[in-house]
PDB file of C-alpha atoms in Angstrom:
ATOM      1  CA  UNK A   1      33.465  97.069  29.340  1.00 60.00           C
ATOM      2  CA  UNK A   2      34.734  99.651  26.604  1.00 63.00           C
ATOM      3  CA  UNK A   3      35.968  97.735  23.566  1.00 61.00           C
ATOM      4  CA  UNK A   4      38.661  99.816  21.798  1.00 59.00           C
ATOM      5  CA  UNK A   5      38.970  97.492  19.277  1.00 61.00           C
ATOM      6  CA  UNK A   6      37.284  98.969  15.146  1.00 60.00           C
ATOM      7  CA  UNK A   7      37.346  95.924  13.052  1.00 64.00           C
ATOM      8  CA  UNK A   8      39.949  94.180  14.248  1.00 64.00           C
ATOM      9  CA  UNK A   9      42.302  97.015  14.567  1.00 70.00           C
ATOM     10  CA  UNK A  10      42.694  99.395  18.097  1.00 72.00           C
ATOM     11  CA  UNK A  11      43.248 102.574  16.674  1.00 74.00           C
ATOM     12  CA  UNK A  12      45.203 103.508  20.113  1.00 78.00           C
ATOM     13  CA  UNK A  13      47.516 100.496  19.837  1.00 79.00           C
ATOM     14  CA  UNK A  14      47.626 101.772  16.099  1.00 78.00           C
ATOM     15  CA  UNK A  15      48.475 105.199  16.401  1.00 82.00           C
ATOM     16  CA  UNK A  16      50.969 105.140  19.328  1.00 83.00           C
ATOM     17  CA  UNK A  17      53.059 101.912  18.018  1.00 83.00           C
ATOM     18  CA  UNK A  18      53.746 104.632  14.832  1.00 84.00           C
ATOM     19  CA  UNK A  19      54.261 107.705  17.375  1.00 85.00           C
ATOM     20  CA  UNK A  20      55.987 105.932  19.849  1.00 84.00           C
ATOM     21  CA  UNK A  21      59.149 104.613  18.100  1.00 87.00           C
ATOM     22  CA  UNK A  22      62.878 106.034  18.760  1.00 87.00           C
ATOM     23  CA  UNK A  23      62.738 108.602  16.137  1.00 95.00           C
ATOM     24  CA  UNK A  24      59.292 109.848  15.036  1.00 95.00           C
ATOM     25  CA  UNK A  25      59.165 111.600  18.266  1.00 93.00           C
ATOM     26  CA  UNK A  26      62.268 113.619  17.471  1.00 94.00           C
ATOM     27  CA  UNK A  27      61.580 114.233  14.021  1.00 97.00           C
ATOM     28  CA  UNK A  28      58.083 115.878  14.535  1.00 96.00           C
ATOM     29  CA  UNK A  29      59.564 117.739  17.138  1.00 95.00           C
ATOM     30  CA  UNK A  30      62.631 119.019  14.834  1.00 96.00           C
ATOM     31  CA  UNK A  31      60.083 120.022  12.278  1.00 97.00           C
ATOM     32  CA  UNK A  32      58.167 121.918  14.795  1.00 96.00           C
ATOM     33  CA  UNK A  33      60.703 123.559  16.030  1.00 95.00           C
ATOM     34  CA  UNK A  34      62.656 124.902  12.619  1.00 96.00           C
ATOM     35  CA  UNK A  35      59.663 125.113  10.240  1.00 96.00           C
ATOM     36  CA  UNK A  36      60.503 123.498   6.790  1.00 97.00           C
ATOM     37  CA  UNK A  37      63.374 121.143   6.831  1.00 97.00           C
ATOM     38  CA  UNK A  38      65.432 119.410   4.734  1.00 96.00           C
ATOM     39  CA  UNK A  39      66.715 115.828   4.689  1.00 95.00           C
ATOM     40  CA  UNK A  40      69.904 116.506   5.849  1.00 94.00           C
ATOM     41  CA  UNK A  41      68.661 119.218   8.007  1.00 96.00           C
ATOM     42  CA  UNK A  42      66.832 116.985  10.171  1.00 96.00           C
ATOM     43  CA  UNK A  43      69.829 114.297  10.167  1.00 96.00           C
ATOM     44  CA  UNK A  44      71.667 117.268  11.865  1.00 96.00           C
ATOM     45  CA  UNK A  45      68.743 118.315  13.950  1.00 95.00           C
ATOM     46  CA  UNK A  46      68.726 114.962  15.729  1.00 94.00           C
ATOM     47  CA  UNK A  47      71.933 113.762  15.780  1.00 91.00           C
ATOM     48  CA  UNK A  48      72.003 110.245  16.360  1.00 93.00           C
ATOM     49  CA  UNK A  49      69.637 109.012  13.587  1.00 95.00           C
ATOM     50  CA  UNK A  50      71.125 106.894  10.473  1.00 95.00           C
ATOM     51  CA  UNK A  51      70.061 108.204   6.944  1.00 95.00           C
ATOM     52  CA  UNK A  52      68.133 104.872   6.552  1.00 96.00           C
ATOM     53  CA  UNK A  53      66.202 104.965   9.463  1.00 96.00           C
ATOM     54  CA  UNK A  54      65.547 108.752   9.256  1.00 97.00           C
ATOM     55  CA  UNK A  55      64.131 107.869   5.584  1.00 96.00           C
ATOM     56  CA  UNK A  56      61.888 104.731   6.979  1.00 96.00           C
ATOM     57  CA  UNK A  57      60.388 107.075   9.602  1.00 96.00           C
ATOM     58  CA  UNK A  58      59.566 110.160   6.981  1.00 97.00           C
ATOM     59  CA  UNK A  59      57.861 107.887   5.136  1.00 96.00           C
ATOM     60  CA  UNK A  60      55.810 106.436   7.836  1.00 95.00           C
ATOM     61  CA  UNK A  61      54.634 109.762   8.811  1.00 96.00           C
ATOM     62  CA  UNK A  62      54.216 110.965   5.446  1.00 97.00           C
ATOM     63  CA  UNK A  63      52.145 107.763   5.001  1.00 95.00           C
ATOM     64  CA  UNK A  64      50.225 108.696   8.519  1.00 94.00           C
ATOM     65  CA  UNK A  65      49.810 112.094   6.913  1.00 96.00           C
ATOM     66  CA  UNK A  66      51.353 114.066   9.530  1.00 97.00           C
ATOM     67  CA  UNK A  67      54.823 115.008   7.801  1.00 98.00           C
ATOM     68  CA  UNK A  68      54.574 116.349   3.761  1.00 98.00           C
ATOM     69  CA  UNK A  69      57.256 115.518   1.613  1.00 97.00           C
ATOM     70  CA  UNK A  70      58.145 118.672  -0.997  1.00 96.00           C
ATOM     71  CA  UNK A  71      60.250 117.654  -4.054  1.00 94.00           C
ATOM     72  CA  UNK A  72      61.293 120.652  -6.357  1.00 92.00           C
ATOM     73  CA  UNK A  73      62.408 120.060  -9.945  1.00 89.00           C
ATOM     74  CA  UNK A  74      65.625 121.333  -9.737  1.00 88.00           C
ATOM     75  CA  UNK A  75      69.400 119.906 -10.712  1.00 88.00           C
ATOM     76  CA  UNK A  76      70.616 118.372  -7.964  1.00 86.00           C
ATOM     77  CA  UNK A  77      66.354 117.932  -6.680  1.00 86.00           C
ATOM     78  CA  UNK A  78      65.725 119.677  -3.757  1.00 91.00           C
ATOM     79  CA  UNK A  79      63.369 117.568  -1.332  1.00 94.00           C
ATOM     80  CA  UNK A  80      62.004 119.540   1.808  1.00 97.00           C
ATOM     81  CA  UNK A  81      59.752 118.415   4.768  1.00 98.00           C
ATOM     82  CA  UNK A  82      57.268 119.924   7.097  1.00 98.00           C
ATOM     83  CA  UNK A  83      54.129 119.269   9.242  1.00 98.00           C
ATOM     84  CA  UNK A  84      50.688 118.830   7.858  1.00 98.00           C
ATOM     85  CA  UNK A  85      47.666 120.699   9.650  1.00 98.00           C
ATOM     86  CA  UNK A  86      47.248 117.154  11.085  1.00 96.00           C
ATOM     87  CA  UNK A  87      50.848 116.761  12.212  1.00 96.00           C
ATOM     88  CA  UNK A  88      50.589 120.374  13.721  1.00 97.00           C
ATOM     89  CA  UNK A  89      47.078 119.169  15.081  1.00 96.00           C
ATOM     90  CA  UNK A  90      49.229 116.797  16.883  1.00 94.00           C
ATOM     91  CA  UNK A  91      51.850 118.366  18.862  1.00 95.00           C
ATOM     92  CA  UNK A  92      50.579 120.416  21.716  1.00 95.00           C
ATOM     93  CA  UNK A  93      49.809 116.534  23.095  1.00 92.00           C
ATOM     94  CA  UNK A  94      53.713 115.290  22.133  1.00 91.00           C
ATOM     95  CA  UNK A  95      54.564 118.661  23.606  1.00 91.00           C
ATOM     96  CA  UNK A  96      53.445 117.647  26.886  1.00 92.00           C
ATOM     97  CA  UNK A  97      55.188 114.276  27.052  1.00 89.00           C
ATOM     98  CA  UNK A  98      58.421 116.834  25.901  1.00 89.00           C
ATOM     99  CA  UNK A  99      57.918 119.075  28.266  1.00 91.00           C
ATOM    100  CA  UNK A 100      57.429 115.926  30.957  1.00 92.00           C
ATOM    101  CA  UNK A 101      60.291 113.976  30.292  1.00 90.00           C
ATOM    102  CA  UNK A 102      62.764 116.674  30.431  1.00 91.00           C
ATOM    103  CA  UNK A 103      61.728 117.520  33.575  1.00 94.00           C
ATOM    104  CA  UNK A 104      62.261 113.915  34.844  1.00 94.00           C
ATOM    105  CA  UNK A 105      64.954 113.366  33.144  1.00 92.00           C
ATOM    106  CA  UNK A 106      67.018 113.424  36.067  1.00 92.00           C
ATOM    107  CA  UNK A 107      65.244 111.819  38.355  1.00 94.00           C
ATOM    108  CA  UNK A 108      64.736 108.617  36.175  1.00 92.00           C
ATOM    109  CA  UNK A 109      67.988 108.333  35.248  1.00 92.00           C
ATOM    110  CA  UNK A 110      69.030 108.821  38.434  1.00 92.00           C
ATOM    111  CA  UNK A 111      66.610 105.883  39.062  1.00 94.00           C
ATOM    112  CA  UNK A 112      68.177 103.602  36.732  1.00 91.00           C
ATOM    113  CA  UNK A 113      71.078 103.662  38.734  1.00 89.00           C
TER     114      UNK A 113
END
């Protein structure tokens, strides 16, 4: 039996459960999409997302390494946001799920029905 588990941790279980929340998805796909974004940029880009939750998931993925935070030293600052080779590394696989779920879309909602 294959034991995923590194020292206590399983890096899949890891890796998704900061992936697979209701905005990092969005946000890494945003960034992909327009290049270099800023704050309120993205809070556009998505839509939905509230300014605190928005900031909680930059920082995760800036944390993960896979979104880099810019700040300029200018009056008012100027804070910008893109992909990291890692983060870029990373999206032909979230591009897939994209490209899968809006071709389902219909069919599972029509599902949940």
């Amino acid at each position: 039996m294959q034991n995923f588990h590194r020292d206590g941790i399983c890096p899949i279980r890891d890796v998704l459960s900061r992936l697979g929340d209701k905005w990092s998805l969005l946000v890494l796909v945003s960034l992909q999409t327009n290049g270099v974004m800023r704050f309120g940029d993205l809070q556009r880009s998505i839509g939905d997302v509230s300014q605190r939750m928005l900031t909680v998931t930059l920082r995760t993925l800036e944390a993960d390494g896979i979104v880099e935070r810019k700040v300029y030293a200018e009056v008012p600052p100027r804070v910008e946001y893109r992909l990291t080779d890692r983060g870029r590394s990373l999206m032909p696989y979230l591009n897939g799920l994209v490209e899968w779920a809006q071709r389902h879309a219909d069919g599972i909602l029509e599902s949940r029905k």
